[in-house]
Structures are given as C-alpha cells and as structure tokens.
XYZ file of C-alpha atoms in Angstrom:
452
model
C -3.495 -3.941 29.936
C -4.491 -0.560 28.466
C -4.114 -0.873 24.707
C -3.026 2.723 24.178
C -0.299 2.394 26.812
C 0.897 -0.790 25.130
C 0.979 0.969 21.769
C 2.979 3.836 23.224
C 5.499 1.431 24.738
C 5.949 -0.193 21.350
C 7.087 3.193 19.955
C 4.483 3.136 17.200
C 2.658 6.123 15.736
C -0.221 6.529 13.311
C -0.650 9.451 10.912
C -4.125 10.573 9.927
C -5.505 13.987 9.045
C -9.104 14.691 7.953
C -7.685 16.680 5.030
C -6.702 13.342 3.475
C -10.391 12.449 3.118
C -10.642 15.113 0.425
C -8.705 12.761 -1.833
C -12.078 11.867 -3.309
C -12.808 11.162 -6.971
C -16.559 10.881 -6.458
C -19.251 8.453 -5.370
C -18.871 6.116 -8.353
C -15.074 5.885 -8.336
C -13.480 2.667 -6.984
C -11.240 4.567 -4.552
C -13.516 5.644 -1.723
C -12.406 7.791 1.240
C -15.019 5.968 3.328
C -12.478 3.170 3.659
C -10.288 5.435 5.809
C -13.265 6.667 7.831
C -14.361 3.065 8.474
C -10.791 2.104 9.435
C -10.405 4.913 11.951
C -13.841 4.128 13.388
C -12.878 0.466 13.779
C -9.633 1.354 15.545
C -11.514 3.669 17.900
C -14.272 1.172 18.658
C -11.811 -1.631 19.408
C -9.754 0.669 21.637
C -6.622 0.167 19.546
C -6.260 3.885 18.805
C -7.946 7.150 19.777
C -7.863 10.403 17.854
C -7.044 12.393 21.005
C -4.164 10.149 22.095
C -1.046 12.159 21.275
C 1.296 9.376 22.379
C 0.202 7.193 19.435
C -0.302 9.911 16.802
C 2.073 11.876 14.619
C 0.920 15.094 12.919
C 1.528 15.531 9.227
C 2.520 18.703 7.473
C 2.326 19.403 3.736
C 5.344 18.589 1.617
C 6.992 21.741 0.303
C 7.453 22.486 -3.386
C 11.153 21.694 -3.001
C 10.349 18.319 -1.440
C 7.781 17.449 -4.110
C 10.361 18.381 -6.751
C 12.579 15.549 -5.531
C 10.172 13.110 -7.218
C 8.095 15.255 -9.599
C 8.946 17.643 -12.424
C 8.236 21.363 -11.940
C 5.877 21.477 -14.925
C 3.816 18.606 -13.506
C 3.541 20.257 -10.087
C 2.418 23.470 -11.795
C -0.200 21.517 -13.755
C -1.510 19.924 -10.537
C -1.792 23.365 -8.964
C -3.602 24.841 -11.983
C -6.002 21.941 -12.510
C -6.899 21.915 -8.826
C -8.459 25.359 -9.176
C -12.104 25.131 -10.185
C -12.733 26.169 -13.757
C -14.286 29.601 -14.077
C -17.887 29.298 -15.251
C -17.237 32.229 -17.565
C -14.127 30.711 -19.156
C -13.829 31.113 -22.907
C -13.882 28.170 -25.285
C -10.163 28.594 -25.861
C -9.485 28.519 -22.112
C -11.562 25.349 -21.775
C -9.637 23.669 -24.576
C -6.347 24.678 -22.991
C -7.440 23.214 -19.657
C -8.532 19.963 -21.315
C -5.200 19.756 -23.142
C -3.340 20.285 -19.875
C -5.363 17.514 -18.234
C -4.649 15.085 -21.076
C -0.938 15.907 -21.091
C -0.494 15.191 -17.390
C -2.693 12.123 -16.925
C -5.959 13.705 -15.773
C -7.879 13.286 -18.999
C -9.552 9.935 -18.343
C -11.934 8.685 -15.696
C -9.252 6.856 -13.713
C -7.571 9.894 -12.199
C -9.691 13.004 -12.745
C -8.567 16.372 -11.422
C -9.694 17.118 -7.858
C -10.576 20.455 -6.271
C -7.539 21.789 -4.364
C -5.659 18.637 -5.308
C -2.215 20.163 -4.870
C -2.951 21.043 -1.251
C -4.561 17.668 -0.521
C -1.861 15.614 -2.239
C 0.974 17.658 -0.751
C -0.470 16.843 2.678
C -0.484 13.111 1.892
C 3.085 13.272 0.575
C 4.104 15.246 3.639
C 2.578 12.615 5.891
C 4.768 9.881 4.444
C 7.826 12.144 4.483
C 7.247 12.914 8.176
C 6.755 9.200 8.901
C 10.010 8.122 7.273
C 11.976 11.046 8.696
C 10.674 10.280 12.190
C 11.829 6.663 12.283
C 15.234 7.693 10.908
C 15.699 10.593 13.317
C 15.805 13.246 10.590
C 14.719 16.790 11.538
C 11.656 16.694 9.281
C 10.225 13.916 11.441
C 9.656 16.232 14.383
C 11.279 16.784 17.762
C 10.968 14.158 20.502
C 11.809 14.388 24.188
C 14.387 11.625 23.948
C 15.729 8.965 21.635
C 13.493 6.476 23.437
C 10.457 8.612 22.551
C 11.245 8.605 18.839
C 8.964 6.160 17.010
C 10.415 3.022 15.488
C 7.261 2.319 13.478
C 4.817 4.677 11.755
C 1.636 3.725 9.885
C 0.230 6.186 7.340
C -2.904 4.578 5.855
C -3.558 7.551 3.570
C -0.214 7.021 1.833
C 0.863 4.454 -0.727
C -0.052 6.285 -3.960
C 2.483 4.219 -5.841
C 1.446 4.641 -9.490
C 2.165 8.361 -9.945
C 5.039 9.100 -12.317
C 7.388 12.036 -12.037
C 5.489 13.882 -14.766
C 1.950 12.509 -14.821
C -0.881 11.130 -12.737
C -1.668 7.445 -13.104
C -3.826 4.752 -11.557
C -5.713 6.961 -9.049
C -2.382 8.475 -7.888
C -1.319 12.129 -8.215
C 1.772 12.733 -6.056
C 3.880 9.665 -5.300
C 4.243 10.058 -1.547
C 6.604 7.104 -1.102
C 8.926 8.373 -3.844
C 8.950 11.876 -2.338
C 9.771 10.547 1.134
C 12.462 8.120 -0.022
C 14.079 10.756 -2.255
C 14.231 13.079 0.747
C 16.036 10.419 2.791
C 18.561 9.887 -0.007
C 19.270 13.613 -0.120
C 19.492 14.030 3.664
C 21.456 10.913 4.628
C 23.599 7.991 3.501
C 20.938 5.434 4.412
C 19.629 2.666 2.178
C 15.884 2.138 1.836
C 14.027 -1.087 1.122
C 10.571 -0.555 -0.387
C 8.254 -3.594 -0.377
C 5.005 -3.281 -2.316
C 2.314 -5.826 -1.397
C -0.404 -4.254 -3.564
C -2.096 -6.412 -6.208
C -1.036 -3.818 -8.798
C 2.632 -3.432 -9.695
C 4.314 -0.529 -7.888
C 5.471 0.990 -11.142
C 5.776 4.611 -10.025
C 8.144 3.889 -7.140
C 10.144 1.466 -9.286
C 10.529 4.135 -11.990
C 11.673 6.730 -9.476
C 14.657 4.649 -8.315
C 15.297 2.356 -11.279
C 18.940 3.425 -11.585
C 19.699 4.026 -7.897
C 21.524 1.309 -5.896
C 20.563 2.948 -2.579
C 16.944 1.833 -2.969
C 15.738 -1.703 -3.501
C 12.140 -1.930 -4.682
C 10.343 -5.250 -4.275
C 6.877 -5.639 -5.764
C 4.733 -8.737 -5.237
C 1.725 -8.261 -7.488
C -0.712 -9.950 -9.808
C 0.906 -10.486 -13.190
C 0.530 -7.578 -15.574
C -0.729 -9.920 -18.283
C -4.258 -9.180 -17.142
C -4.052 -6.202 -14.798
C -3.081 -2.527 -14.778
C -0.426 -1.194 -15.182
C 0.791 -4.146 -17.267
C 4.353 -3.943 -15.954
C 6.373 -5.686 -13.263
C 7.986 -8.545 -15.154
C 10.829 -10.473 -13.543
C 13.388 -9.066 -15.976
C 12.683 -5.461 -14.976
C 15.864 -5.543 -12.910
C 16.958 -1.909 -12.815
C 19.294 0.154 -14.951
C 22.952 1.150 -14.727
C 24.157 1.217 -11.127
C 20.626 0.299 -10.093
C 20.628 -2.988 -11.953
C 19.779 -5.778 -9.539
C 17.874 -3.517 -7.143
C 14.483 -3.710 -8.846
C 12.721 -6.928 -7.833
C 9.425 -8.109 -9.268
C 7.400 -11.161 -8.309
C 4.380 -11.408 -10.651
C 1.807 -13.742 -9.099
C -0.594 -15.917 -11.022
C -4.267 -14.908 -11.006
C -6.270 -16.721 -8.302
C -3.215 -17.143 -6.065
C -4.385 -18.257 -2.611
C -2.930 -17.896 0.881
C -0.743 -21.006 0.895
C 1.127 -20.144 -2.292
C 1.394 -16.476 -1.332
C 2.875 -17.249 2.080
C 5.323 -19.677 0.504
C 6.475 -16.973 -1.926
C 7.058 -14.256 0.670
C 8.924 -16.675 2.949
C 10.994 -17.899 -0.002
C 11.914 -14.460 -1.350
C 11.888 -11.680 1.202
C 14.416 -12.735 3.884
C 17.289 -13.487 1.462
C 16.625 -10.299 -0.502
C 16.723 -8.221 2.674
C 19.944 -9.893 3.817
C 21.610 -9.309 0.457
C 20.650 -5.607 0.382
C 21.196 -4.764 4.089
C 18.800 -1.790 4.301
C 18.616 0.787 7.071
C 14.818 1.055 6.972
C 11.815 -0.689 5.437
C 8.905 1.084 3.772
C 6.039 -1.296 3.002
C 2.889 -0.616 0.988
C -0.064 -2.744 2.122
C -2.618 -2.407 -0.636
C -5.270 -4.968 0.306
C -6.703 -5.385 -3.185
C -5.078 -8.817 -3.000
C -8.139 -10.009 -1.062
C -10.604 -12.360 -2.754
C -13.424 -9.829 -2.321
C -11.640 -7.011 -4.127
C -13.603 -6.115 -7.280
C -10.657 -4.917 -9.393
C -8.187 -7.802 -9.130
C -7.990 -11.572 -9.458
C -5.991 -12.718 -6.437
C -7.674 -14.886 -3.806
C -6.072 -14.016 -0.485
C -7.997 -14.061 2.763
C -7.161 -12.028 5.837
C -4.802 -14.838 6.819
C -2.555 -14.191 3.824
C -2.700 -10.440 4.347
C -1.816 -10.815 8.024
C 1.167 -12.992 7.055
C 2.612 -10.238 4.853
C 2.196 -7.685 7.665
C 3.922 -9.943 10.187
C 6.716 -10.572 7.697
C 7.362 -6.836 7.241
C 7.453 -6.356 11.023
C 9.790 -9.323 11.492
C 12.175 -8.124 8.786
C 12.309 -4.624 10.271
C 13.271 -5.883 13.726
C 15.640 -8.559 12.452
C 17.575 -6.483 9.922
C 16.749 -2.753 10.352
C 16.800 -2.135 14.121
C 13.007 -2.005 13.986
C 12.770 0.960 11.600
C 9.559 0.469 9.624
C 7.055 2.713 7.841
C 3.831 1.119 6.591
C 1.541 2.739 4.025
C -1.967 2.024 2.792
C -2.425 1.815 -0.976
C -5.034 -0.017 -3.012
C -8.144 -1.639 -1.660
C -11.535 -1.304 -3.321
C -13.852 -3.142 -0.963
C -14.055 -0.161 1.384
C -16.216 -1.675 4.128
C -15.477 -5.405 4.396
C -11.770 -5.574 3.563
C -9.830 -2.336 3.998
C -10.796 -1.572 7.632
C -9.977 -5.103 8.780
C -6.725 -5.367 6.818
C -5.329 -2.029 7.902
C -6.429 -2.554 11.497
C -4.183 -5.614 11.330
C -1.280 -3.395 10.226
C -1.720 -1.165 13.267
C -2.286 -4.065 15.665
C 0.892 -5.775 14.463
C 2.918 -2.579 14.474
C 1.793 -1.533 17.957
C 1.933 -5.126 19.264
C -1.722 -5.080 20.272
C -3.957 -8.146 20.547
C -6.353 -8.348 17.628
C -9.935 -8.962 18.771
C -11.706 -11.952 17.298
C -15.044 -10.208 16.774
C -15.776 -6.950 15.018
C -17.672 -4.553 17.319
C -21.426 -4.818 16.867
C -21.776 -1.039 16.805
C -19.207 -0.822 14.019
C -21.055 -3.452 11.970
C -24.344 -1.633 12.559
C -22.834 1.575 11.205
C -21.038 0.245 8.131
C -23.055 -2.766 6.960
C -25.851 -0.530 5.564
C -23.272 1.402 3.521
C -21.965 -1.877 2.140
C -25.504 -3.090 1.354
C -26.234 0.098 -0.583
C -23.036 -0.379 -2.564
C -23.927 -4.042 -3.168
C -27.357 -3.133 -4.504
C -25.793 -0.834 -7.076
C -23.292 -3.529 -8.033
C -25.984 -6.213 -8.328
C -28.058 -3.985 -10.586
C -25.037 -3.429 -12.822
C -24.275 -7.165 -12.905
C -27.842 -7.987 -13.894
C -27.712 -5.451 -16.713
C -24.672 -7.322 -18.036
C -26.439 -10.670 -17.664
C -24.181 -11.880 -14.838
C -25.291 -13.675 -11.703
C -24.328 -11.640 -8.606
C -22.077 -13.346 -6.076
C -23.632 -14.307 -2.749
C -21.610 -12.717 0.040
C -22.272 -11.131 3.405
C -20.720 -8.670 5.789
C -18.050 -10.195 8.054
C -18.493 -10.420 11.813
C -14.858 -11.261 12.618
C -11.423 -9.865 11.800
C -10.400 -13.131 10.165
C -12.447 -14.498 7.290
C -14.888 -17.256 8.089
C -13.441 -20.729 7.334
C -14.815 -21.975 4.041
C -15.933 -18.514 2.935
C -13.947 -18.881 -0.294
C -14.032 -22.158 -2.257
C -10.597 -23.555 -3.067
C -9.430 -23.081 -6.634
C -9.449 -26.259 -8.712
C -6.084 -25.218 -10.200
C -4.544 -24.457 -6.806
C -1.579 -26.810 -7.206
C -0.863 -25.632 -10.753
C -0.991 -21.981 -9.662
C 1.296 -22.663 -6.696
C 3.782 -24.473 -8.924
C 3.888 -21.545 -11.367
C 4.467 -19.079 -8.522
C 7.194 -21.306 -7.096
C 9.002 -21.344 -10.442
C 8.808 -17.566 -10.733
C 10.102 -17.082 -7.191
C 12.990 -19.454 -7.880
C 13.874 -17.463 -11.005
C 13.875 -14.225 -9.025
C 16.138 -15.781 -6.388
C 18.561 -17.081 -8.988
C 18.795 -13.668 -10.666
C 18.994 -11.386 -7.640
C 20.109 -13.268 -4.527
C 23.854 -14.035 -4.251
C 24.670 -17.782 -4.123
C 26.034 -17.612 -0.576
C 22.796 -15.997 0.644
C 20.689 -18.544 -1.231
C 22.582 -21.291 0.574
C 21.791 -19.660 3.924
C 18.101 -19.555 2.995
C 17.452 -22.865 1.221
C 14.201 -23.296 -0.657
C 11.693 -25.685 0.836
C 10.594 -28.495 -1.447
C 6.840 -28.868 -1.527
C 5.372 -32.276 -2.310
C 1.739 -31.232 -2.112
C -0.158 -27.942 -2.189
C -0.355 -27.851 1.605
C 2.704 -29.576 3.025
C 4.988 -27.452 5.139
C 2.977 -24.257 4.793
C 1.087 -24.124 8.067
C-alpha cells in the first residue's frame, strides 16, 4: 500500500514551513531547529510524508495582529516587533539602555528566551500554523477551503507549534507567542465549541493554563514533572481554575524518574474520565518529548514506548469522543537527533494510520549521527570540566528504544505509588462520582501487574 495514499485516506495533514526554522536561539541553546529538520528528513526517508505531496500537507499563513491580540497584550506584541529589529550599530547609549529595559520588561532579558531577528514575523507564522490547523479540523473559514466535507482534515500535526510557556504579556521558557492559546482563543470567538487541551510535555503548560484559567469552555490538562525541581515551578494539583473556570484546570505532577509503566497507568486512569466529564468538541495535544530518559533538561524516564502510548491515547480519545477532531503540536524536546525525530514521527504515523518501520533508515542515521556525536563531544567536555563522568550512550538504530537500554529505577514501586496517589486525588477533585464509577481505578498489587 502506498503510504501517502493511506495518509490521505485517513484525512490527516501536516503543517511545516521552512520559515519556522528561523525560530533559532543559537548553536548553544537547548532548543535546536535541527530537530525539525531531522524529523522532516526521517519522514521523507521512511516514505511517510513528502514535501511535495499536497494531499498530506496544509499551508500555514501568519497570524494577524488581531488574532495575536486574542492571547497577547498590544504592548507585548509591539515589544516583540521592536526587539525583532536588529539594533542599529550607531545607536546611542540611551537607546541601548531603552532597548535593554524593554527586553527585561517583556521576558527577553535572560539567556532562556533572547530576542530573535524578525521574531514577530517568525512567531506569527508559527501561531498562524496552529490557528490554521485547529480551524481546519473544525471547518472554520480560517482553516482553508476544501473540495468537500470528506476532503476536510480530521487530524492536523504541526510540529513547530506547542510554545506553551508564553504569557499574554511576556516571553517565557523559550516561548514568544503562545500559538495554542492564540488558536484556541480564535475558536472561542468564532464558535460555540469546547476545546480540550492536553499537555504531555515534561514542563507544566503554564502559559495555556493561564490563558483560560477562568473559562469553562476550555479544559487544560497537563501531565508534567513536578514543579518542585523543574521550570516553571507550577502545575500543582490544586491549581483548579478560577471563577466559572474552576474545575477546568487539571494538573498531574509526576514524580521525577517516572518510568513507562507508571506513566501509562496514570494516563489510562485519568484521561478517559476527564474527557467524558468535559465532553469536548476537539482535542489539541502538545507532545513535548522531553519526557524521554535521554532528555538533558528533565528527570523523567520514559522510553519511546511510553511516548507512543500517550500519542495513541490522544488519537483514541479524539475518535471516541470528538468525532476524530484532533490537532497535535510539538513542544519541548532537547535531544534533537535521537529523541525528537523518532517521537514526532510516531505522532504522524499514528495520526495518518501508517505502519511504523522497525528500523531507522541507514541513510538517515549516516546523516544525523555525526551531528549527534559533535554535540556529545561538547557535552562530554563540559561534564569533565564539572568533574562528572559522562554517560555511555549511542545513537539508536530503531524507532523503539533497545530493550534494556535504560536500567530500571530502584525506587520504581515507590514512584509509581506516589503517582497513583496523585492521580487518585485529581480524579476525586475533578471527575464526577458517576463518571468515576464508569471508569473504576485498577488496583495494582505489584509494579508491573495489569500494565502490559
């Protein structure tokens, strides 16, 4: 079976524009645009997607100022526009101080999220991509014109999206414009539909939560590493929403070193009853893959198996409860060669109902392994300077992680028990009793029983 024909029949589209690669904070920043380049190359080499295949692509267009203003303040948008213009070499000292003050005021004053050249244009394109994606699956005019209802996509994947930390009035956590918030706010203005946003990133989806904290038309669910040890330090269970939005903000903080078994138990325990209780019209999911054990910025221990389970869950929920309407976004992921391309290829394969190859293409490995080795050499040198022993790892040859690649945590059962207690608390607070009865919790008697 031709994979592109199968993808077209599944009514799935992918959004990618080379302009998005200019979202680039520099060679030494954790967020590397190479991860998108490596992803698109992997999809091409496996035959799962081709850049010239219109039937599986959806063009983006920049979000307008009016659309950006649905989620961002006018003064912040103006600051993004001004700071995106290169500083004049002949600027006076006073002008330089004013520019530095502007950067500090709006979140660009530290090394995390520095100002980018032309960042308004680049970030408006990313926000527009997610807005087009969500509008397309909902049949809104901004999603484009299709020959028939059957030609309208049910699923859209926008790997360049998922910049979930940006606030309405400041940049944060590598994020400038909050594309998901812009797109969801547009849907709320243009329709009566309810939106479920599920954030699978290791970092709490604080920016999207903030945007809809008092709005009962949006349920935000974030499954993330606890903020006790990780940026942004938020996402506690009792962050439940405000006013009419109380009960529509859901947070599941996971223990550090959470592994696949506990993670899968949590998503199976929590997500279906929450979706049933909210009854959304569409699902937007953010698939930051910094939950993987190889990610250098976080402390979760998922393998590709756990990541694939979350993707399959999002797809299942969309078809079971939302007539298939599903938009998937990228997000975090700071192992740009070994993790991100494999994880996000799984998103597209699941969405387009394509078979996932067992082996990574040899030509793809030959292209990207040297880039990873160069990055590893820099990391090893830094580790040695700090007196740390570098970890012994290698470049994967398969989509799934090699069995035994990650030693089991000695505290696995204790970690799983803590996650189970947190998930039970979330259920008791936010899932109505009659729904809880329809989705009874499974009782685990060992770390592994009933999970596979």
